């Protein structure tokens, strides 16, 4: 809940104005389950990561402006990995933004013109594989 301290000299911003890009609430949680596969000599894991960012203003203005409002967002990601127990490689399947929620990271009106507002958005659901090799 970050707010402006003393009013800057010559600024229209008042003491106590909410700071830009600072949500009141934000947090994250992760859980990982490690297990051995029925195939001898291989271990695996299943991981979930959740993050939440509350609403915020993306610009420091003297009064709230709907073109600078960034709504709250949350993301749920999953990982499933497999590796030989004593090996130097692993394979991981991942799903980022698994619920396919819209992710708005910032907003602004272009040169102060409300008709040309813009938003910075994150990517939609994204799946892939990752292979790592560790040279020892």
Short mmCIF file of N, CA, C and O in Angstrom, two decimals:
data_model
loop_
_atom_site.label_atom_id
_atom_site.label_comp_id
_atom_site.label_asym_id
_atom_site.label_seq_id
_atom_site.Cartn_x
_atom_site.Cartn_y
_atom_site.Cartn_z
N UNK A 1 0.86 -1.18 0.00
CA UNK A 1 0.00 0.00 0.00
C UNK A 1 0.90 1.24 0.00
O UNK A 1 0.86 2.05 0.91
N UNK A 2 1.73 1.36 -1.04
CA UNK A 2 2.71 2.44 -1.11
C UNK A 2 2.03 3.76 -1.47
O UNK A 2 1.24 3.84 -2.41
N UNK A 3 2.36 4.80 -0.70
CA UNK A 3 1.79 6.12 -0.95
C UNK A 3 2.90 7.16 -0.91
O UNK A 3 3.96 6.95 -0.31
N UNK A 4 2.64 8.28 -1.57
CA UNK A 4 3.60 9.36 -1.63
C UNK A 4 3.76 9.99 -0.25
O UNK A 4 2.78 10.24 0.44
N UNK A 5 5.01 10.25 0.11
CA UNK A 5 5.27 10.91 1.40
C UNK A 5 5.04 12.40 1.27
O UNK A 5 3.98 12.85 0.86
N UNK A 6 6.04 13.18 1.56
CA UNK A 6 5.91 14.64 1.47
C UNK A 6 5.68 15.07 0.03
O UNK A 6 6.25 14.51 -0.90
N UNK A 7 4.84 16.08 -0.14
CA UNK A 7 4.50 16.57 -1.48
C UNK A 7 5.73 17.18 -2.14
O UNK A 7 6.37 18.06 -1.58
N UNK A 8 6.08 16.68 -3.37
CA UNK A 8 7.22 17.29 -4.07
C UNK A 8 6.94 18.77 -4.38
O UNK A 8 5.80 19.14 -4.69
N UNK A 9 7.98 19.59 -4.32
CA UNK A 9 7.83 21.02 -4.58
C UNK A 9 7.30 21.24 -6.00
O UNK A 9 7.82 20.68 -6.95
N UNK A 10 6.24 22.03 -6.12
CA UNK A 10 5.67 22.37 -7.42
C UNK A 10 4.85 21.26 -8.05
O UNK A 10 4.42 21.39 -9.19
N UNK A 11 4.61 20.17 -7.35
CA UNK A 11 3.85 19.05 -7.91
C UNK A 11 2.38 19.14 -7.52
O UNK A 11 2.05 19.54 -6.41
N UNK A 12 1.47 18.76 -8.43
CA UNK A 12 0.06 18.74 -8.08
C UNK A 12 -0.30 17.52 -7.23
O UNK A 12 -1.39 17.43 -6.70
N UNK A 13 0.65 16.59 -7.07
CA UNK A 13 0.40 15.38 -6.29
C UNK A 13 0.42 15.71 -4.80
O UNK A 13 1.30 16.42 -4.33
N UNK A 14 -0.53 15.19 -4.09
CA UNK A 14 -0.64 15.44 -2.65
C UNK A 14 -0.04 14.30 -1.85
O UNK A 14 0.00 13.16 -2.32
N UNK A 15 0.38 14.61 -0.66
CA UNK A 15 0.87 13.58 0.24
C UNK A 15 -0.23 12.53 0.42
O UNK A 15 -1.40 12.86 0.58
N UNK A 16 0.14 11.26 0.36
CA UNK A 16 -0.83 10.18 0.52
C UNK A 16 -1.38 9.65 -0.79
O UNK A 16 -2.14 8.69 -0.80
N UNK A 17 -0.99 10.26 -1.94
CA UNK A 17 -1.41 9.76 -3.25
C UNK A 17 -0.79 8.38 -3.47
O UNK A 17 0.40 8.18 -3.18
N UNK A 18 -1.57 7.42 -3.99
CA UNK A 18 -1.03 6.08 -4.26
C UNK A 18 0.07 6.16 -5.31
O UNK A 18 -0.04 6.88 -6.28
N UNK A 19 1.13 5.41 -5.09
CA UNK A 19 2.23 5.38 -6.04
C UNK A 19 1.88 4.52 -7.24
O UNK A 19 1.14 3.53 -7.12
N UNK A 20 2.43 4.88 -8.39
CA UNK A 20 2.16 4.12 -9.61
C UNK A 20 2.79 2.73 -9.53
O UNK A 20 3.80 2.53 -8.86
N UNK A 21 2.17 1.79 -10.22
CA UNK A 21 2.66 0.41 -10.32
C UNK A 21 2.90 -0.23 -8.96
O UNK A 21 3.85 -0.99 -8.79
N UNK A 22 2.06 0.07 -8.00
CA UNK A 22 2.20 -0.53 -6.67
C UNK A 22 0.82 -1.00 -6.17
O UNK A 22 0.07 -0.21 -5.62
N UNK A 23 0.52 -2.27 -6.40
CA UNK A 23 -0.77 -2.78 -5.93
C UNK A 23 -0.81 -2.84 -4.40
O UNK A 23 0.23 -2.96 -3.75
N UNK A 24 -2.00 -2.77 -3.85
CA UNK A 24 -2.14 -2.90 -2.40
C UNK A 24 -1.79 -4.33 -1.99
O UNK A 24 -1.10 -4.56 -1.01
N UNK A 25 -2.25 -5.30 -2.76
CA UNK A 25 -2.01 -6.72 -2.45
C UNK A 25 -1.28 -7.39 -3.61
O UNK A 25 -1.61 -7.18 -4.77
N UNK A 26 -0.32 -8.20 -3.27
CA UNK A 26 0.31 -9.08 -4.24
C UNK A 26 0.89 -10.25 -3.48
O UNK A 26 1.23 -10.13 -2.29
N UNK A 27 0.97 -11.39 -4.13
CA UNK A 27 1.50 -12.56 -3.46
C UNK A 27 1.68 -13.71 -4.43
O UNK A 27 1.22 -13.67 -5.57
N UNK A 28 2.37 -14.72 -3.95
CA UNK A 28 2.58 -15.91 -4.77
C UNK A 28 2.66 -17.13 -3.87
O UNK A 28 2.99 -17.02 -2.67
N UNK A 29 2.36 -18.27 -4.45
CA UNK A 29 2.44 -19.54 -3.73
C UNK A 29 2.89 -20.61 -4.71
O UNK A 29 2.53 -20.57 -5.89
N UNK A 30 3.68 -21.54 -4.22
CA UNK A 30 4.18 -22.64 -5.05
C UNK A 30 4.09 -23.93 -4.27
O UNK A 30 4.19 -23.94 -3.05
N UNK A 31 3.89 -25.01 -5.01
CA UNK A 31 3.88 -26.35 -4.41
C UNK A 31 4.54 -27.29 -5.39
O UNK A 31 4.34 -27.18 -6.61
N UNK A 32 5.37 -28.19 -4.86
CA UNK A 32 6.03 -29.16 -5.73
C UNK A 32 5.96 -30.54 -5.09
O UNK A 32 6.20 -30.68 -3.89
N UNK A 33 5.64 -31.54 -5.91
CA UNK A 33 5.58 -32.93 -5.47
C UNK A 33 6.65 -33.70 -6.24
O UNK A 33 6.62 -33.77 -7.47
N UNK A 34 7.63 -34.24 -5.51
CA UNK A 34 8.69 -35.05 -6.12
C UNK A 34 8.34 -36.51 -5.95
O UNK A 34 7.91 -36.93 -4.86
N UNK A 35 8.54 -37.30 -6.99
CA UNK A 35 8.23 -38.72 -6.91
C UNK A 35 9.13 -39.51 -7.85
O UNK A 35 9.74 -38.96 -8.76
N UNK A 36 9.22 -40.81 -7.59
CA UNK A 36 10.01 -41.71 -8.42
C UNK A 36 9.07 -42.41 -9.39
O UNK A 36 8.01 -42.89 -9.00
N UNK A 37 9.47 -42.46 -10.63
CA UNK A 37 8.68 -43.14 -11.64
C UNK A 37 8.81 -44.66 -11.50
O UNK A 37 9.82 -45.14 -10.97
N UNK A 38 7.81 -45.40 -11.96
CA UNK A 38 7.92 -46.87 -11.91
C UNK A 38 9.12 -47.38 -12.70
O UNK A 38 9.64 -48.45 -12.40
N UNK A 39 9.59 -46.60 -13.68
CA UNK A 39 10.78 -46.98 -14.44
C UNK A 39 11.98 -46.77 -13.52
O UNK A 39 12.22 -45.68 -13.02
N UNK A 40 12.73 -47.80 -13.27
CA UNK A 40 13.85 -47.73 -12.34
C UNK A 40 14.88 -46.70 -12.81
O UNK A 40 15.24 -46.65 -13.98
N UNK A 41 15.33 -45.88 -11.88
CA UNK A 41 16.39 -44.92 -12.16
C UNK A 41 15.92 -43.56 -12.64
O UNK A 41 16.73 -42.73 -13.03
N UNK A 42 14.61 -43.29 -12.61
CA UNK A 42 14.10 -41.99 -13.04
C UNK A 42 13.30 -41.33 -11.93
O UNK A 42 12.52 -41.99 -11.25
N UNK A 43 13.51 -40.06 -11.75
CA UNK A 43 12.73 -39.29 -10.79
C UNK A 43 11.93 -38.24 -11.55
O UNK A 43 12.25 -37.92 -12.69
N UNK A 44 10.92 -37.69 -10.89
CA UNK A 44 10.07 -36.72 -11.56
C UNK A 44 9.52 -35.73 -10.54
O UNK A 44 9.65 -35.92 -9.34
N UNK A 45 8.91 -34.68 -11.05
CA UNK A 45 8.26 -33.71 -10.17
C UNK A 45 7.07 -33.11 -10.89
O UNK A 45 7.00 -33.06 -12.12
N UNK A 46 6.11 -32.66 -10.11
CA UNK A 46 4.96 -31.91 -10.59
C UNK A 46 4.92 -30.64 -9.76
O UNK A 46 4.96 -30.70 -8.53
N UNK A 47 4.89 -29.49 -10.42
CA UNK A 47 4.96 -28.20 -9.72
C UNK A 47 3.85 -27.27 -10.20
O UNK A 47 3.53 -27.22 -11.38
N UNK A 48 3.29 -26.51 -9.25
CA UNK A 48 2.29 -25.48 -9.57
C UNK A 48 2.75 -24.17 -8.94
O UNK A 48 3.21 -24.14 -7.79
N UNK A 49 2.65 -23.10 -9.70
CA UNK A 49 3.01 -21.76 -9.23
C UNK A 49 1.82 -20.83 -9.48
O UNK A 49 1.31 -20.77 -10.59
N UNK A 50 1.41 -20.11 -8.45
CA UNK A 50 0.30 -19.16 -8.56
C UNK A 50 0.80 -17.79 -8.12
O UNK A 50 1.51 -17.66 -7.13
N UNK A 51 0.44 -16.76 -8.88
CA UNK A 51 0.79 -15.40 -8.48
C UNK A 51 -0.41 -14.48 -8.67
O UNK A 51 -1.22 -14.68 -9.58
N UNK A 52 -0.51 -13.50 -7.79
CA UNK A 52 -1.61 -12.53 -7.83
C UNK A 52 -1.04 -11.14 -7.66
O UNK A 52 -0.18 -10.90 -6.81
N UNK A 53 -1.54 -10.21 -8.48
CA UNK A 53 -1.18 -8.79 -8.38
C UNK A 53 -2.48 -8.00 -8.36
O UNK A 53 -3.29 -8.13 -9.28
N UNK A 54 -2.68 -7.20 -7.34
CA UNK A 54 -3.89 -6.40 -7.23
C UNK A 54 -3.91 -5.25 -8.23
O UNK A 54 -2.92 -4.97 -8.91
N UNK A 55 -5.03 -4.57 -8.30
CA UNK A 55 -5.16 -3.44 -9.23
C UNK A 55 -4.17 -2.34 -8.86
O UNK A 55 -3.71 -2.25 -7.73
N UNK A 56 -3.88 -1.49 -9.84
CA UNK A 56 -2.92 -0.41 -9.61
C UNK A 56 -3.09 0.69 -10.66
O UNK A 56 -3.72 0.48 -11.69
N UNK A 57 -2.51 1.83 -10.37
CA UNK A 57 -2.43 2.92 -11.35
C UNK A 57 -1.08 2.78 -12.02
O UNK A 57 -0.07 2.57 -11.37
N UNK A 58 -1.04 2.92 -13.35
CA UNK A 58 0.23 2.77 -14.05
C UNK A 58 0.90 4.12 -14.34
O UNK A 58 1.93 4.18 -14.96
N UNK A 59 0.28 5.20 -13.89
CA UNK A 59 0.86 6.52 -14.11
C UNK A 59 0.62 7.36 -12.86
O UNK A 59 -0.42 7.24 -12.22
N UNK A 60 1.57 8.18 -12.52
CA UNK A 60 1.43 9.04 -11.36
C UNK A 60 0.69 10.29 -11.79
O UNK A 60 1.26 11.18 -12.39
N UNK A 61 -0.61 10.34 -11.53
CA UNK A 61 -1.39 11.51 -11.92
C UNK A 61 -2.02 12.12 -10.67
O UNK A 61 -2.15 11.46 -9.64
N UNK A 62 -2.41 13.36 -10.78
CA UNK A 62 -2.96 14.06 -9.62
C UNK A 62 -4.37 13.61 -9.29
O UNK A 62 -4.87 13.87 -8.21
N UNK A 63 -5.02 12.93 -10.21
CA UNK A 63 -6.35 12.38 -9.94
C UNK A 63 -6.48 11.06 -10.68
O UNK A 63 -5.84 10.85 -11.71
N UNK A 64 -7.26 10.12 -10.16
CA UNK A 64 -7.43 8.83 -10.83
C UNK A 64 -7.96 9.02 -12.26
O UNK A 64 -8.86 9.81 -12.50
N UNK A 65 -7.37 8.33 -13.18
CA UNK A 65 -7.73 8.42 -14.59
C UNK A 65 -7.98 7.00 -15.10
O UNK A 65 -7.11 6.15 -14.98
N UNK A 66 -9.16 6.71 -15.66
CA UNK A 66 -9.45 5.34 -16.09
C UNK A 66 -8.50 4.82 -17.17
O UNK A 66 -8.36 3.62 -17.34
N UNK A 67 -7.81 5.70 -17.86
CA UNK A 67 -6.87 5.24 -18.88
C UNK A 67 -5.54 4.80 -18.29
O UNK A 67 -4.70 4.27 -19.00
N UNK A 68 -5.34 5.03 -17.01
CA UNK A 68 -4.13 4.58 -16.35
C UNK A 68 -4.41 3.44 -15.37
O UNK A 68 -3.54 3.04 -14.63
N UNK A 69 -5.62 2.93 -15.36
CA UNK A 69 -6.02 1.87 -14.43
C UNK A 69 -5.58 0.51 -14.96
O UNK A 69 -5.82 0.18 -16.12
N UNK A 70 -4.94 -0.28 -14.11
CA UNK A 70 -4.52 -1.64 -14.47
C UNK A 70 -5.28 -2.60 -13.55
O UNK A 70 -5.11 -2.55 -12.33
N UNK A 71 -6.14 -3.46 -14.11
CA UNK A 71 -6.92 -4.36 -13.27
C UNK A 71 -6.05 -5.44 -12.61
O UNK A 71 -4.93 -5.70 -13.05
N UNK A 72 -6.59 -6.07 -11.58
CA UNK A 72 -5.89 -7.16 -10.90
C UNK A 72 -5.71 -8.32 -11.88
O UNK A 72 -6.48 -8.48 -12.83
N UNK A 73 -4.67 -9.10 -11.64
CA UNK A 73 -4.43 -10.27 -12.50
C UNK A 73 -3.86 -11.40 -11.67
O UNK A 73 -3.25 -11.19 -10.62
N UNK A 74 -4.09 -12.62 -12.14
CA UNK A 74 -3.51 -13.79 -11.49
C UNK A 74 -3.08 -14.78 -12.57
O UNK A 74 -3.65 -14.80 -13.66
N UNK A 75 -2.09 -15.57 -12.25
CA UNK A 75 -1.54 -16.53 -13.20
C UNK A 75 -1.31 -17.86 -12.49
O UNK A 75 -0.82 -17.88 -11.35
N UNK A 76 -1.63 -18.95 -13.17
CA UNK A 76 -1.39 -20.29 -12.65
C UNK A 76 -0.55 -21.04 -13.68
O UNK A 76 -0.97 -21.20 -14.83
N UNK A 77 0.65 -21.47 -13.27
CA UNK A 77 1.58 -22.18 -14.15
C UNK A 77 1.82 -23.59 -13.61
O UNK A 77 1.81 -23.80 -12.39
N UNK A 78 2.07 -24.53 -14.52
CA UNK A 78 2.36 -25.92 -14.15
C UNK A 78 3.64 -26.38 -14.82
O UNK A 78 3.96 -25.96 -15.93
N UNK A 79 4.36 -27.29 -14.14
CA UNK A 79 5.57 -27.91 -14.66
C UNK A 79 5.52 -29.41 -14.32
O UNK A 79 5.14 -29.78 -13.22
N UNK A 80 5.96 -30.22 -15.28
CA UNK A 80 6.12 -31.66 -15.06
C UNK A 80 7.49 -32.03 -15.61
O UNK A 80 7.76 -31.80 -16.80
N UNK A 81 8.37 -32.53 -14.76
CA UNK A 81 9.73 -32.82 -15.18
C UNK A 81 10.13 -34.25 -14.92
O UNK A 81 9.64 -34.89 -13.99
N UNK A 82 11.03 -34.76 -15.75
CA UNK A 82 11.56 -36.13 -15.63
C UNK A 82 13.07 -36.05 -15.82
O UNK A 82 13.56 -35.34 -16.70
N UNK A 83 13.79 -36.83 -14.98
CA UNK A 83 15.25 -36.86 -15.08
C UNK A 83 15.76 -38.20 -14.56
O UNK A 83 15.17 -38.77 -13.65
N UNK A 84 16.87 -38.68 -15.13
CA UNK A 84 17.48 -39.88 -14.55
C UNK A 84 18.04 -39.53 -13.17
O UNK A 84 18.53 -38.42 -12.95
N UNK A 85 17.94 -40.44 -12.25
CA UNK A 85 18.35 -40.19 -10.87
C UNK A 85 19.79 -39.71 -10.77
O UNK A 85 20.09 -38.76 -10.05
N UNK A 86 20.69 -40.32 -11.48
CA UNK A 86 22.10 -39.93 -11.43
C UNK A 86 22.58 -39.36 -12.76
O UNK A 86 23.75 -39.43 -13.08
N UNK A 87 21.67 -38.77 -13.51
CA UNK A 87 22.03 -38.26 -14.83
C UNK A 87 22.35 -36.78 -14.83
O UNK A 87 22.27 -36.10 -13.80
N UNK A 88 22.71 -36.29 -15.99
CA UNK A 88 23.04 -34.87 -16.12
C UNK A 88 22.11 -34.17 -17.11
O UNK A 88 22.47 -33.16 -17.68
N UNK A 89 20.92 -34.70 -17.33
CA UNK A 89 19.93 -34.08 -18.21
C UNK A 89 18.54 -34.20 -17.60
O UNK A 89 18.32 -35.00 -16.70
N UNK A 90 17.63 -33.39 -18.07
CA UNK A 90 16.23 -33.51 -17.67
C UNK A 90 15.34 -32.94 -18.77
O UNK A 90 15.79 -32.16 -19.61
N UNK A 91 14.09 -33.36 -18.75
CA UNK A 91 13.09 -32.91 -19.70
C UNK A 91 11.92 -32.37 -18.89
O UNK A 91 11.53 -32.96 -17.89
N UNK A 92 11.39 -31.24 -19.33
CA UNK A 92 10.31 -30.60 -18.59
C UNK A 92 9.21 -30.14 -19.56
O UNK A 92 9.50 -29.55 -20.60
N UNK A 93 7.98 -30.45 -19.22
CA UNK A 93 6.82 -29.95 -19.96
C UNK A 93 6.20 -28.85 -19.11
O UNK A 93 6.05 -29.02 -17.90
N UNK A 94 5.84 -27.72 -19.71
CA UNK A 94 5.28 -26.62 -18.92
C UNK A 94 4.06 -26.02 -19.60
O UNK A 94 3.90 -26.08 -20.82
N UNK A 95 3.20 -25.44 -18.77
CA UNK A 95 2.04 -24.69 -19.22
C UNK A 95 2.03 -23.40 -18.42
O UNK A 95 1.84 -23.41 -17.21
N UNK A 96 2.26 -22.27 -19.09
CA UNK A 96 2.21 -20.95 -18.45
C UNK A 96 0.85 -20.32 -18.72
O UNK A 96 0.30 -20.49 -19.81
N UNK A 97 0.32 -19.62 -17.74
CA UNK A 97 -1.02 -19.01 -17.83
C UNK A 97 -2.04 -20.08 -18.22
O UNK A 97 -2.78 -19.94 -19.17
N UNK A 98 -2.05 -21.15 -17.46
CA UNK A 98 -2.87 -22.33 -17.79
C UNK A 98 -4.37 -22.03 -17.87
O UNK A 98 -5.09 -22.71 -18.59
N UNK A 99 -4.85 -21.03 -17.16
CA UNK A 99 -6.27 -20.68 -17.21
C UNK A 99 -6.58 -19.71 -18.35
O UNK A 99 -7.72 -19.30 -18.53
N UNK A 100 -5.54 -19.34 -19.11
CA UNK A 100 -5.68 -18.46 -20.27
C UNK A 100 -6.35 -17.13 -19.93
O UNK A 100 -7.19 -16.64 -20.65
N UNK A 101 -5.95 -16.56 -18.81
CA UNK A 101 -6.52 -15.27 -18.39
C UNK A 101 -5.79 -14.12 -19.05
O UNK A 101 -4.59 -14.17 -19.27
N UNK A 102 -6.54 -13.05 -19.32
CA UNK A 102 -5.93 -11.85 -19.89
C UNK A 102 -5.02 -11.22 -18.83
O UNK A 102 -5.41 -11.05 -17.69
N UNK A 103 -3.81 -10.89 -19.24
CA UNK A 103 -2.82 -10.31 -18.34
C UNK A 103 -2.50 -8.89 -18.80
O UNK A 103 -1.80 -8.71 -19.80
N UNK A 104 -3.01 -7.89 -18.10
CA UNK A 104 -2.70 -6.51 -18.44
C UNK A 104 -1.67 -5.99 -17.43
O UNK A 104 -1.92 -5.99 -16.24
N UNK A 105 -0.50 -5.60 -17.93
CA UNK A 105 0.60 -5.18 -17.06
C UNK A 105 0.70 -3.67 -16.91
O UNK A 105 1.32 -3.18 -15.99
N UNK A 106 0.13 -2.92 -17.83
CA UNK A 106 0.21 -1.47 -17.75
C UNK A 106 -0.78 -0.84 -18.70
O UNK A 106 -1.30 -1.49 -19.60
N UNK A 107 -1.09 0.42 -18.49
CA UNK A 107 -2.01 1.16 -19.34
C UNK A 107 -1.57 2.60 -19.40
O UNK A 107 -0.98 3.11 -18.46
N UNK A 108 -1.85 3.23 -20.51
CA UNK A 108 -1.52 4.65 -20.64
C UNK A 108 -2.33 5.27 -21.76
O UNK A 108 -2.76 4.60 -22.67
N UNK A 109 -2.55 6.55 -21.64
CA UNK A 109 -3.14 7.26 -22.77
C UNK A 109 -1.98 7.91 -23.51
O UNK A 109 -1.09 8.51 -22.91
N UNK A 110 -1.96 7.74 -24.79
CA UNK A 110 -0.85 8.18 -25.62
C UNK A 110 -0.85 9.70 -25.73
O UNK A 110 -1.80 10.29 -26.23
N UNK A 111 0.17 10.36 -25.25
CA UNK A 111 0.29 11.81 -25.25
C UNK A 111 -0.93 12.48 -24.63
O UNK A 111 -1.35 13.54 -25.06
N UNK A 112 -1.55 11.81 -23.65
CA UNK A 112 -2.69 12.40 -22.95
C UNK A 112 -3.98 12.38 -23.73
O UNK A 112 -4.96 12.98 -23.31
N UNK A 113 -4.04 11.69 -24.85
CA UNK A 113 -5.26 11.63 -25.65
C UNK A 113 -6.05 10.39 -25.27
O UNK A 113 -5.62 9.27 -25.54
N UNK A 114 -7.22 10.53 -24.65
CA UNK A 114 -8.01 9.36 -24.24
C UNK A 114 -8.39 8.44 -25.38
O UNK A 114 -8.55 7.27 -25.20
N UNK A 115 -8.53 8.95 -26.58
CA UNK A 115 -8.95 8.11 -27.71
C UNK A 115 -7.82 7.18 -28.17
O UNK A 115 -8.06 6.28 -28.96
N UNK A 116 -6.61 7.37 -27.67
CA UNK A 116 -5.50 6.55 -28.12
C UNK A 116 -4.88 5.78 -26.95
O UNK A 116 -3.68 5.63 -26.89
N UNK A 117 -5.72 5.30 -26.04
CA UNK A 117 -5.17 4.58 -24.90
C UNK A 117 -4.56 3.25 -25.34
O UNK A 117 -4.95 2.66 -26.33
N UNK A 118 -3.57 2.79 -24.58
CA UNK A 118 -2.84 1.56 -24.89
C UNK A 118 -2.76 0.71 -23.65
O UNK A 118 -2.85 1.22 -22.53
N UNK A 119 -2.57 -0.57 -23.85
CA UNK A 119 -2.37 -1.49 -22.73
C UNK A 119 -1.20 -2.40 -23.05
O UNK A 119 -0.99 -2.78 -24.20
N UNK A 120 -0.42 -2.73 -22.04
CA UNK A 120 0.65 -3.71 -22.16
C UNK A 120 0.09 -5.03 -21.69
O UNK A 120 -0.32 -5.15 -20.54
N UNK A 121 0.03 -6.01 -22.57
CA UNK A 121 -0.61 -7.28 -22.24
C UNK A 121 0.40 -8.42 -22.30
O UNK A 121 1.35 -8.39 -23.08
N UNK A 122 0.16 -9.42 -21.46
CA UNK A 122 0.99 -10.63 -21.45
C UNK A 122 0.46 -11.64 -22.45
O UNK A 122 -0.62 -11.49 -23.00
N UNK A 123 1.23 -12.68 -22.64
CA UNK A 123 0.82 -13.68 -23.63
C UNK A 123 -0.26 -14.59 -23.07
O UNK A 123 -0.34 -14.81 -21.86
N UNK A 124 -1.06 -15.18 -23.95
CA UNK A 124 -2.09 -16.11 -23.51
C UNK A 124 -1.45 -17.44 -23.10
O UNK A 124 -0.22 -17.55 -23.02
N UNK A 125 -2.28 -18.47 -22.87
CA UNK A 125 -1.76 -19.78 -22.48
C UNK A 125 -0.63 -20.18 -23.41
O UNK A 125 -0.70 -20.00 -24.62
N UNK A 126 0.43 -20.72 -22.82
CA UNK A 126 1.61 -21.07 -23.59
C UNK A 126 2.16 -22.39 -23.08
O UNK A 126 2.37 -22.56 -21.87
N UNK A 127 2.34 -23.36 -23.97
CA UNK A 127 2.84 -24.68 -23.60
C UNK A 127 4.14 -24.96 -24.33
O UNK A 127 4.35 -24.48 -25.44
N UNK A 128 4.99 -25.77 -23.70
CA UNK A 128 6.23 -26.12 -24.37
C UNK A 128 7.02 -27.18 -23.63
O UNK A 128 6.63 -27.64 -22.54
N UNK A 129 8.13 -27.56 -24.24
CA UNK A 129 9.07 -28.52 -23.66
C UNK A 129 10.40 -27.82 -23.47
O UNK A 129 10.78 -26.97 -24.27
N UNK A 130 11.11 -28.23 -22.44
CA UNK A 130 12.44 -27.71 -22.21
C UNK A 130 13.35 -28.92 -21.93
O UNK A 130 12.99 -29.79 -21.14
N UNK A 131 14.48 -28.96 -22.60
CA UNK A 131 15.46 -30.01 -22.37
C UNK A 131 16.74 -29.33 -21.88
O UNK A 131 17.21 -28.38 -22.49
N UNK A 132 17.26 -29.82 -20.76
CA UNK A 132 18.49 -29.25 -20.19
C UNK A 132 19.56 -30.33 -20.10
O UNK A 132 19.27 -31.48 -19.81
N UNK A 133 20.76 -29.90 -20.31
CA UNK A 133 21.90 -30.78 -20.14
C UNK A 133 22.96 -30.06 -19.33
O UNK A 133 23.26 -28.90 -19.60
N UNK A 134 23.48 -30.72 -18.33
CA UNK A 134 24.45 -30.12 -17.42
C UNK A 134 25.81 -30.75 -17.68
O UNK A 134 26.02 -31.92 -17.37
N UNK A 135 26.74 -29.98 -18.26
CA UNK A 135 28.10 -30.48 -18.47
C UNK A 135 28.84 -30.37 -17.13
O UNK A 135 29.00 -29.30 -16.60
N UNK A 136 29.26 -31.48 -16.64
CA UNK A 136 29.94 -31.49 -15.33
C UNK A 136 31.41 -31.68 -15.48
O UNK A 136 31.93 -32.27 -16.32
#
